[in-house]
Coordinates of C-alpha atoms in Angstrom, one line a residue:
Chain A
M1 CA 0.0 0.0 0.0
T2 CA 1.3 3.5 -0.9
E3 CA 2.5 5.5 2.1
T4 CA 0.3 8.4 3.1
I5 CA 2.5 11.5 3.3
L6 CA -0.2 14.0 4.4
D7 CA -3.5 13.2 6.1
F8 CA -5.5 16.4 6.4
N9 CA -8.5 15.4 8.5
N10 CA -11.6 17.4 9.1
V11 CA -9.8 20.7 9.4
S12 CA -11.7 23.9 10.0
K13 CA -10.3 27.4 10.3
K14 CA -11.9 30.7 11.0
F15 CA -10.5 34.2 10.7
G16 CA -12.8 36.3 12.9
R17 CA -16.2 35.5 11.4
F18 CA -14.8 34.4 8.1
Q19 CA -14.9 30.6 7.7
A20 CA -11.7 30.1 5.7
L21 CA -11.9 26.3 5.8
D22 CA -14.9 24.1 6.7
S23 CA -14.2 20.5 7.6
V24 CA -11.7 19.9 4.9
S25 CA -10.3 16.4 4.5
F26 CA -8.0 14.9 1.9
E27 CA -4.9 12.7 1.7
I28 CA -1.7 12.9 -0.3
K29 CA 0.1 9.6 -1.1
R30 CA 3.8 9.2 -1.8
G31 CA 4.6 10.1 -5.4
D32 CA 1.6 12.3 -5.9
V33 CA 1.8 15.7 -7.6
Y34 CA -1.3 17.0 -6.0
G35 CA -2.9 20.1 -7.7
L36 CA -4.9 22.2 -5.3
I37 CA -7.5 24.2 -7.3
G38 CA -9.7 27.0 -6.0
E39 CA -10.6 30.6 -6.5
N40 CA -8.9 33.4 -4.7
G41 CA -9.7 33.1 -1.0
A42 CA -10.9 29.5 -1.4
G43 CA -8.5 28.4 1.3
K44 CA -5.5 27.0 -0.7
T45 CA -2.8 29.1 1.1
T46 CA -4.5 28.5 4.4
I47 CA -4.2 24.8 3.9
M48 CA -0.5 25.1 3.1
K49 CA 0.1 27.4 6.1
L50 CA -1.6 24.9 8.4
I51 CA 0.5 22.1 7.1
T52 CA 3.7 24.0 7.7
K53 CA 2.5 25.3 11.0
L54 CA 2.6 29.0 9.9
S55 CA -1.0 29.1 11.0
P56 CA -2.1 27.5 14.3
L57 CA -4.5 24.6 14.0
R58 CA -7.6 24.9 16.1
H59 CA -10.0 22.2 14.7
G60 CA -9.2 18.9 13.1
S61 CA -6.0 17.1 12.8
I62 CA -3.1 17.0 10.4
S63 CA -0.7 14.1 10.1
L64 CA 2.6 14.5 8.1
F65 CA 4.8 11.5 7.5
G66 CA 2.8 9.7 10.1
E67 CA 3.5 12.3 12.8
T68 CA 0.5 14.1 14.2
T69 CA -0.2 17.8 14.6
G70 CA 1.8 19.7 17.1
H71 CA 4.5 17.1 17.2
Y72 CA 5.8 16.9 13.7
Q73 CA 8.9 19.1 13.9
Q74 CA 10.9 16.2 12.5
A75 CA 8.4 15.7 9.7
L76 CA 8.8 19.4 8.8
K77 CA 12.5 18.8 8.3
R78 CA 11.5 16.5 5.4
T79 CA 9.3 19.1 3.9
G80 CA 10.2 22.1 1.7
A81 CA 7.8 24.9 1.0
M82 CA 7.3 28.1 -0.8
I83 CA 4.2 29.8 0.4
E84 CA 3.0 33.2 -0.9
S85 CA 5.8 35.4 -2.3
P86 CA 9.3 34.0 -1.8
A87 CA 11.2 35.8 1.0
A88 CA 15.0 36.3 0.8
F89 CA 17.5 38.6 2.4
G90 CA 17.8 41.4 -0.1
N91 CA 21.4 42.4 0.7
L92 CA 22.7 38.8 0.4
T93 CA 23.5 37.2 -2.9
V94 CA 21.7 34.2 -4.3
D95 CA 24.7 32.1 -3.1
Q96 CA 24.7 33.6 0.4
N97 CA 21.0 33.3 0.8
L98 CA 21.2 29.6 0.0
K99 CA 24.1 29.3 2.5
V100 CA 21.9 30.7 5.2
I101 CA 19.2 28.1 4.4
A102 CA 21.8 25.4 4.2
K103 CA 23.1 26.3 7.7
Q104 CA 19.5 26.4 9.1
N105 CA 19.0 22.9 7.8
G106 CA 22.4 21.6 8.9
I107 CA 23.5 20.9 5.3
Q108 CA 27.3 20.7 5.1
S109 CA 27.7 19.8 1.5
K110 CA 28.7 22.6 -0.8
N111 CA 27.4 20.6 -3.8
A112 CA 23.9 20.8 -2.4
I113 CA 23.9 24.6 -3.0
D114 CA 25.4 24.2 -6.5
D115 CA 22.8 21.5 -7.3
A116 CA 19.9 23.7 -6.1
I117 CA 21.2 26.7 -8.1
S118 CA 21.6 24.7 -11.3
F119 CA 18.3 22.9 -10.7
V120 CA 16.4 26.2 -10.8
G121 CA 18.7 27.7 -13.5
L122 CA 20.2 30.6 -11.5
E123 CA 23.8 29.8 -12.3
K124 CA 24.4 33.2 -13.9
K125 CA 22.8 35.0 -10.9
R126 CA 24.6 33.4 -8.0
K127 CA 26.6 36.5 -7.2
T128 CA 23.6 38.8 -7.6
K129 CA 22.0 40.3 -4.6
A130 CA 18.5 39.0 -4.0
K131 CA 17.1 42.6 -4.1
H132 CA 18.3 42.9 -7.7
L133 CA 16.5 39.8 -9.0
S134 CA 13.5 40.0 -11.2
L135 CA 10.2 38.6 -10.0
G136 CA 10.7 35.4 -11.9
Q137 CA 14.2 35.0 -10.6
R138 CA 13.0 35.5 -7.0
Q139 CA 10.5 32.8 -7.7
R140 CA 13.3 30.5 -8.7
L141 CA 15.3 31.4 -5.7
G142 CA 12.3 30.6 -3.5
L143 CA 12.1 27.2 -5.2
A144 CA 15.8 26.7 -4.7
F145 CA 15.2 27.3 -0.9
A146 CA 12.5 24.8 -0.9
I147 CA 14.4 22.0 -2.7
L148 CA 17.8 22.6 -1.1
P149 CA 17.3 20.2 1.8
H150 CA 16.1 17.5 -0.7
P151 CA 12.7 17.3 0.8
D152 CA 10.5 14.3 0.5
F153 CA 7.5 16.5 0.4
L154 CA 7.3 19.8 -1.4
I155 CA 4.6 22.5 -0.9
L156 CA 4.4 25.1 -3.6
D157 CA 1.9 28.0 -3.5
E158 CA 1.6 29.6 -6.9
P159 CA 5.2 28.8 -8.0
I160 CA 4.8 30.0 -11.5
N161 CA 3.5 33.5 -10.6
G162 CA 5.5 36.1 -12.5
L163 CA 7.3 33.7 -14.7
D164 CA 7.7 34.2 -18.4
P165 CA 6.6 31.4 -20.7
S166 CA 10.1 29.8 -20.9
G167 CA 10.3 30.1 -17.1
I168 CA 7.0 28.3 -16.8
I169 CA 8.2 25.5 -19.1
E170 CA 11.4 25.2 -17.0
I171 CA 9.5 25.0 -13.7
R172 CA 7.3 22.3 -15.2
K173 CA 10.3 20.3 -16.3
L174 CA 11.8 20.9 -12.9
L175 CA 8.8 19.6 -11.0
Y176 CA 8.7 16.6 -13.3
K177 CA 12.4 15.9 -12.5
L178 CA 11.8 16.3 -8.8
N179 CA 8.9 13.9 -8.9
H180 CA 10.5 11.3 -11.2
E181 CA 14.1 11.5 -10.2
R182 CA 14.0 12.3 -6.5
Q183 CA 10.5 10.8 -5.9
T184 CA 9.4 14.0 -4.3
T185 CA 5.7 14.2 -3.4
I186 CA 4.4 17.6 -4.4
L187 CA 1.4 19.8 -3.3
I188 CA 1.0 22.6 -5.7
S189 CA -1.5 25.4 -6.3
S190 CA -1.7 27.7 -9.3
H191 CA -4.2 30.0 -11.0
I192 CA -2.9 28.8 -14.4
L193 CA -5.1 25.6 -14.6
S194 CA -3.7 24.5 -17.9
E195 CA -0.3 24.4 -16.3
L196 CA -1.5 22.6 -13.2
Y197 CA -3.2 20.0 -15.4
Q198 CA 0.2 19.3 -17.1
V199 CA 2.1 18.7 -13.9
S200 CA -0.4 17.1 -11.5
T201 CA -1.3 13.5 -11.1
K202 CA -4.2 14.2 -8.7
F203 CA -6.5 17.1 -8.2
G204 CA -8.3 18.6 -5.2
F205 CA -11.0 21.2 -5.7
I206 CA -11.8 23.7 -3.0
H207 CA -14.5 26.3 -3.1
H208 CA -15.4 28.8 -0.4
G209 CA -13.4 26.8 2.2
K210 CA -15.1 23.5 1.4
F211 CA -13.3 20.6 -0.2
I212 CA -15.7 19.7 -3.1
K213 CA -13.9 17.0 -5.1
Q214 CA -10.8 15.0 -5.4
L215 CA -9.9 12.9 -8.4
T216 CA -6.9 11.5 -10.3
K217 CA -5.8 12.7 -13.7
A218 CA -7.3 9.7 -15.4
E219 CA -10.6 10.2 -13.7
L220 CA -10.5 13.9 -14.6
D221 CA -9.8 13.1 -18.2
K222 CA -12.9 10.9 -18.2
E223 CA -15.1 13.5 -16.5
K224 CA -14.2 16.7 -18.2
Q225 CA -16.4 17.5 -21.2
S226 CA -15.3 17.6 -24.8
G227 CA -17.7 18.1 -27.7
I228 CA -19.1 20.4 -30.3
R229 CA -20.6 23.8 -29.7
L230 CA -23.3 24.9 -32.1
E231 CA -24.4 28.5 -32.6
V232 CA -28.0 28.4 -34.0
N233 CA -30.9 30.8 -34.6
D234 CA -33.5 28.5 -32.9
V235 CA -32.2 26.3 -30.1
A236 CA -35.6 24.6 -29.5
K237 CA -35.8 23.4 -33.1
A238 CA -32.1 22.4 -33.1
A239 CA -32.7 20.4 -29.9
E240 CA -35.6 18.6 -31.5
V241 CA -33.5 17.8 -34.6
L242 CA -30.7 16.4 -32.5
D243 CA -33.1 14.5 -30.4
N244 CA -34.8 12.9 -33.4
A245 CA -31.4 12.0 -34.8
K246 CA -30.6 10.4 -31.5
I247 CA -27.5 12.6 -31.1
K248 CA -26.9 12.6 -27.3
P249 CA -26.0 13.9 -24.8
F250 CA -26.3 17.6 -25.5
S251 CA -27.1 20.7 -23.4
V252 CA -28.6 24.0 -24.2
S253 CA -26.2 26.7 -23.0
N254 CA -28.3 29.8 -23.9
N255 CA -30.8 31.1 -26.5
H256 CA -28.3 30.6 -29.4
S257 CA -26.0 27.9 -28.2
I258 CA -26.1 24.1 -27.8
F259 CA -23.3 21.9 -26.6
V260 CA -23.1 18.4 -28.0
Q261 CA -21.1 16.4 -25.5
T262 CA -19.3 14.1 -28.0
N263 CA -16.3 14.6 -30.3
Q264 CA -17.0 11.5 -32.4
L265 CA -19.5 13.1 -34.8
D266 CA -18.8 14.0 -38.4
T267 CA -19.2 17.8 -38.3
G268 CA -20.0 18.0 -42.0
K269 CA -22.9 15.6 -41.6
L270 CA -24.1 17.3 -38.4
S271 CA -24.2 20.7 -40.2
Q272 CA -26.0 19.2 -43.1
L273 CA -28.6 17.6 -40.8
L274 CA -29.4 20.9 -39.1
I275 CA -29.6 23.0 -42.3
M276 CA -31.7 20.3 -44.0
N277 CA -34.2 20.6 -41.1
G278 CA -34.4 24.4 -41.4
V279 CA -32.0 25.3 -38.6
E280 CA -29.8 28.2 -39.4
L281 CA -26.3 27.3 -38.3
N282 CA -24.2 30.4 -37.4
G283 CA -21.2 28.6 -36.1
M284 CA -19.7 25.3 -35.1
T285 CA -16.7 24.8 -32.7
K286 CA -15.0 21.6 -31.8
Q287 CA -14.1 21.9 -28.1
E288 CA -11.5 19.9 -26.3
G289 CA -12.4 19.3 -22.6
S290 CA -10.1 21.4 -20.4
L291 CA -9.5 21.7 -16.7
E292 CA -10.8 25.2 -16.8
Q293 CA -14.0 24.1 -18.2
Y294 CA -14.4 21.2 -15.8
Y295 CA -13.6 23.5 -12.9
T296 CA -16.2 26.1 -14.0
T297 CA -18.8 23.5 -14.4
L298 CA -18.0 21.9 -11.1
L299 CA -18.3 25.3 -9.3
K300 CA -21.6 26.0 -11.1
Q301 CA -22.9 22.6 -9.9
T302 CA -21.7 23.2 -6.4
D303 CA -23.2 26.7 -6.2
E304 CA -26.5 25.4 -7.6
G305 CA -26.5 22.5 -5.1
E306 CA -26.0 24.9 -2.3
K307 CA -29.0 27.0 -3.3
Chain B
M1 CA 18.8 25.9 17.6
I2 CA 22.6 25.7 17.0
N3 CA 22.0 25.6 13.2
Q4 CA 19.9 28.8 13.5
I5 CA 22.6 30.6 15.5
R6 CA 25.1 29.5 12.8
A7 CA 22.9 30.8 10.1
D8 CA 22.4 34.1 11.9
M9 CA 26.1 34.4 12.5
Y10 CA 26.8 33.8 8.8
R11 CA 24.3 36.4 7.9
L12 CA 25.6 38.9 10.4
T13 CA 29.2 38.5 9.3
H14 CA 28.2 39.0 5.7
S15 CA 26.3 42.2 6.5
W16 CA 27.8 45.7 6.2
G17 CA 25.5 46.8 8.9
F18 CA 27.4 44.7 11.5
Y19 CA 30.8 46.2 10.5
I20 CA 29.4 49.7 10.4
T21 CA 28.0 49.2 13.9
L22 CA 31.3 47.8 15.1
G23 CA 33.1 50.8 13.5
L24 CA 30.8 53.3 15.2
V25 CA 31.2 51.6 18.6
V26 CA 35.0 51.6 18.3
A27 CA 35.0 55.2 17.1
Y28 CA 32.8 56.3 20.0
S29 CA 35.1 54.5 22.4
F30 CA 38.1 56.1 20.9
L31 CA 36.7 59.6 21.1
I32 CA 35.6 59.2 24.8
T33 CA 39.0 57.8 25.7
K34 CA 41.0 60.3 23.8
S35 CA 39.0 63.4 24.8
K36 CA 38.2 62.2 28.3
S37 CA 34.6 63.2 27.9
V38 CA 31.9 61.3 29.7
G39 CA 28.2 61.4 28.8
G40 CA 25.1 59.3 28.8
I41 CA 21.6 58.8 30.2
M42 CA 21.6 57.9 33.9
V43 CA 19.1 57.8 36.7
N44 CA 21.6 58.3 39.5
G45 CA 24.7 59.9 37.9
N46 CA 27.6 59.3 40.2
Q47 CA 28.7 62.9 40.8
D48 CA 31.9 62.0 42.6
A49 CA 33.1 59.7 39.9
L50 CA 32.1 62.2 37.2
T51 CA 33.9 65.1 38.9
R52 CA 37.0 62.9 39.4
L53 CA 37.0 61.7 35.8
S54 CA 36.7 65.3 34.6
R55 CA 39.7 66.5 36.6
E56 CA 42.1 63.6 36.6
N57 CA 44.5 62.4 34.0
W58 CA 42.9 59.2 32.8
T59 CA 44.4 55.9 33.4
A60 CA 43.2 52.8 31.5
L61 CA 41.0 52.0 34.4
D62 CA 39.5 55.5 34.3
G63 CA 38.9 54.9 30.6
I64 CA 36.9 51.8 31.4
R65 CA 34.9 53.6 34.0
G66 CA 34.3 56.7 31.8
T67 CA 33.2 54.6 28.8
T68 CA 30.9 52.5 31.0
M69 CA 29.2 55.7 32.1
S70 CA 28.8 56.6 28.5
S71 CA 27.5 53.2 27.5
S72 CA 23.8 54.0 27.4
V73 CA 24.4 55.8 24.1
L74 CA 25.5 52.4 22.7
M75 CA 21.8 51.3 22.7
Y76 CA 21.1 53.6 19.8
V77 CA 24.0 52.2 17.8
L78 CA 23.2 48.6 18.6
I79 CA 19.6 48.9 17.2
G80 CA 21.4 48.0 13.9
L81 CA 22.1 44.6 15.3
F82 CA 18.5 44.1 16.5
V83 CA 17.3 45.0 13.0
I84 CA 19.8 42.7 11.2
I85 CA 19.3 39.7 13.5
I86 CA 15.5 39.7 14.1
G87 CA 13.9 42.8 12.7
Y88 CA 14.6 41.9 9.1
E89 CA 13.1 38.4 9.6
F90 CA 9.8 40.1 10.3
S91 CA 9.9 43.0 7.9
Q92 CA 10.9 40.7 5.0
Q93 CA 9.0 37.7 6.2
T94 CA 12.0 35.5 5.9
Y95 CA 10.9 33.9 9.2
K96 CA 8.8 31.7 7.0
N97 CA 11.9 30.0 5.6
T98 CA 13.2 29.6 9.1
L99 CA 10.1 28.2 10.7
I100 CA 9.4 25.9 7.8
S101 CA 12.9 24.3 8.3
G102 CA 11.5 22.5 11.3
I103 CA 12.8 24.7 14.1
S104 CA 10.4 25.0 17.0
R105 CA 9.0 28.4 18.0
F106 CA 10.9 28.2 21.3
Q107 CA 14.2 27.4 19.6
F108 CA 13.6 30.3 17.2
I109 CA 13.0 32.9 19.9
T110 CA 15.8 31.6 22.1
A111 CA 18.2 31.4 19.1
K112 CA 17.4 35.0 18.3
Y113 CA 18.0 36.2 21.9
V114 CA 21.3 34.2 22.2
M115 CA 22.5 35.6 18.9
L116 CA 21.7 39.1 20.0
L117 CA 23.5 38.5 23.2
I118 CA 26.6 37.1 21.4
S119 CA 26.7 40.0 18.9
I120 CA 26.2 42.6 21.7
L121 CA 29.0 40.9 23.7
I122 CA 31.4 41.0 20.7
T123 CA 30.6 44.7 20.2
I124 CA 30.9 45.7 23.8
A125 CA 34.2 43.7 24.1
A126 CA 35.5 45.7 21.1
Y127 CA 34.2 48.9 22.9
F128 CA 36.3 48.3 26.0
A129 CA 39.2 46.7 24.1
T130 CA 39.5 50.0 22.2
V131 CA 39.7 51.9 25.6
I132 CA 42.7 49.8 26.7
A133 CA 44.4 50.0 23.3
V134 CA 43.9 53.8 23.0
S135 CA 45.1 54.3 26.6
L136 CA 48.3 52.3 25.9
I137 CA 48.9 54.1 22.6
L138 CA 48.5 57.5 24.4
G139 CA 51.0 56.3 27.0
R140 CA 48.6 56.4 29.9
H141 CA 49.1 54.3 33.0
V142 CA 47.1 51.2 33.7
G143 CA 45.9 52.7 37.0
T144 CA 45.8 49.4 38.8
S145 CA 47.2 45.9 38.4
W146 CA 46.7 44.3 35.0
A147 CA 44.7 41.5 36.6
H148 CA 42.3 44.0 38.2
L149 CA 42.0 46.0 35.0
M150 CA 41.2 42.8 33.0
S151 CA 38.7 41.5 35.6
T152 CA 36.9 44.9 35.8
T153 CA 36.8 45.1 32.0
G154 CA 35.5 41.5 31.7
I155 CA 32.8 41.9 34.4
T156 CA 31.7 45.3 33.0
T157 CA 31.6 43.9 29.5
I158 CA 29.3 41.0 30.6
A159 CA 27.2 43.3 32.7
V160 CA 26.7 46.0 30.0
A161 CA 26.0 43.4 27.3
F162 CA 23.6 41.5 29.5
F163 CA 21.7 44.6 30.5
I164 CA 21.4 45.8 26.9
S165 CA 20.2 42.3 25.9
I166 CA 17.4 42.6 28.5
V167 CA 16.2 45.7 26.8
F168 CA 16.4 43.9 23.5
S169 CA 14.4 41.0 24.8
I170 CA 11.6 43.5 25.6
A171 CA 12.0 44.8 22.0
I172 CA 11.8 41.2 20.7
L173 CA 8.4 40.8 22.5
T174 CA 7.3 44.2 21.1
L175 CA 8.3 43.1 17.6
I176 CA 6.4 39.8 17.8
V177 CA 3.3 41.4 19.2
T178 CA 3.3 44.4 16.8
N179 CA 5.1 43.0 13.7
S180 CA 6.7 46.4 13.6
V181 CA 10.5 47.0 13.5
V182 CA 9.9 50.7 13.9
I183 CA 7.9 50.4 17.1
S184 CA 10.3 47.9 18.6
S185 CA 13.3 50.2 17.7
I186 CA 11.5 53.2 19.2
L187 CA 11.1 51.1 22.4
I188 CA 14.9 50.6 22.5
V189 CA 15.5 54.3 22.0
I190 CA 13.0 55.5 24.7
F191 CA 13.8 52.8 27.3
P192 CA 16.8 54.5 29.0
L193 CA 15.2 58.0 28.4
A194 CA 11.9 56.8 29.9
V195 CA 13.6 55.4 33.0
A196 CA 15.6 58.6 33.6
T197 CA 12.6 60.8 32.9
I198 CA 10.2 58.9 35.2
H199 CA 12.8 59.0 37.9
I200 CA 12.9 62.8 37.7
F201 CA 9.1 63.1 38.1
A202 CA 8.4 60.2 40.3
D203 CA 10.9 59.3 43.0
W204 CA 10.4 55.6 42.8
N205 CA 13.2 53.7 44.4
W206 CA 12.5 50.4 42.4
L207 CA 13.4 52.2 39.2
K208 CA 17.0 51.5 40.1
Y209 CA 16.4 47.8 39.3
I210 CA 15.7 48.6 35.7
D211 CA 18.3 51.4 35.5
F212 CA 20.6 49.0 33.8
F213 CA 23.3 51.5 32.9
G214 CA 23.4 52.9 36.4
V215 CA 24.1 49.3 37.6
S216 CA 26.8 48.9 35.0
N217 CA 28.4 52.1 36.3
D218 CA 28.3 50.8 39.8
V219 CA 29.9 47.5 38.6
S220 CA 32.8 49.3 36.9
L221 CA 33.3 51.6 39.9
G222 CA 33.3 48.5 42.2
K223 CA 30.4 49.9 44.2
L224 CA 28.3 46.8 44.0
T225 CA 29.2 43.7 45.9
I226 CA 28.1 40.3 44.7
S227 CA 25.4 40.1 47.4
Q228 CA 24.1 43.6 46.4
F229 CA 24.1 42.5 42.8
G230 CA 21.4 39.8 43.5
P231 CA 18.2 41.8 43.2
Y232 CA 19.4 43.3 39.9
L233 CA 20.1 40.0 38.4
L234 CA 16.8 38.6 39.7
T235 CA 14.9 41.5 38.1
C236 CA 16.7 40.9 34.8
A237 CA 16.0 37.2 34.9
I238 CA 12.3 37.8 35.6
I239 CA 12.1 40.3 32.7
L240 CA 13.9 37.9 30.4
V241 CA 11.8 34.9 31.3
V242 CA 8.6 36.9 30.9
C243 CA 9.6 38.4 27.6
I244 CA 10.7 35.1 26.1
G245 CA 7.7 33.3 27.5
V246 CA 5.2 35.8 26.3
S247 CA 7.0 36.1 22.9
L248 CA 6.7 32.3 22.6
L249 CA 3.0 32.2 23.5
T250 CA 2.3 35.1 21.1
I251 CA 4.2 33.5 18.1
R252 CA 2.5 30.2 18.7
E253 CA -0.9 31.7 18.4
K254 CA 0.0 34.1 15.6
E255 CA -1.0 33.8 11.9
L256 CA 2.4 34.0 10.2

């Protein structure tokens, strides 16, 4: 059985009257790259701060590497994290900042610092003071801090914020390497869902402090919708035509749009069918199912369920 | 905790602020010793000693006593060390890196206090070492036996450094409660002034127990015996335990 790295059990958190987390439970297994998805203020950062003890736990329990809340100082030594914006000593160079982290973690090997610097691609900036780094470079430095002690579990809060496209690709490769070469388990959040989809093997959805769904990438691929979007003049008539032709499932999105939830249809034949039955076809788009779309639909369903 | 002290020591020795502070302290000590000028903030300025020091040709021992009387001013210079060692952690939020590394809150607070004490000790040692060096360069007499001079210097160094560290422990608590380097630095600035001012308006005898620089003066002048020193040490120990304890409780409950 795969080892449970993190067991986040029935955790609630309030800031004044604001319920930041409401009975949130989820597990992360060894080797997972766990993508945490939620809107701003959903509770992603709060979860990460609770795990790393930057926020005191009041309700529920957290177990890290089998050690329980309040007593997992040793488990934290096996954990690396970058939460919110990366913090570094501005007047120290990249090299010196990493030396400080190395000393804090009792790391003697000089190679560890060289490895971390080359891992995040900051070789040319190692003598540059942290205050002179760009946002993307600071992000890389924060990542270097997190991976320097070779953690078994890595927590990354919006690690690709401020990175240019090539930086995003490099971070993606880096996370892949960490997960595959060092067997690092990763908990990651990002607003760029397409990116999160590429790196994660498991997803947890959080909305207004509630954990609404967890699924693996394979399950997500099955669930997320792909199909054909039709722009028509008369949705009722178009729906009737599709129904008669036994083209299912489909959903009416609005007065002019129908979404046919299958990608297996011949689009030429479909347009011919509609036109022949007197439906004016104004547009047809083949749509691949995306994480964004799945997320939007999931939130809509959750909000409707709450009403 | 040792790792944290090592990390802070590395950071301190790679910071210009530390060397500037050290330079200012040495320069201040040099000026006092050379010009034989004494000044500072005191609750009970020892008039006899002040008069004697203003009249006599200084020996190295007089230099130690004169600079001890002027040591309250060092608080303002040493704020730099407070900012480098702990203030910056809070203003730049680098404490996140520190606390995530698995160090406990108690170890974090204690390591910061110990590091402050060590750095203050180094700086104060340099302050008094400068007095002896300048006195010898200027051809002044030792003023007593070398053994007595060294023991007086050693005890005074420890007393001054310890008393300053007590004020800094109050500043650590203020920093953790308020998250403000400015407020905690202001506290360091006003502490000796406040003690002196309150003493002028309210003749409270107990103020002498927190008049740390007055105690240091008495130590250097040999006016305090070991038995008389007890209540002062006890006061300091209580302040230290309360400050570290409340800092610990505060940081445990704090959203970081």
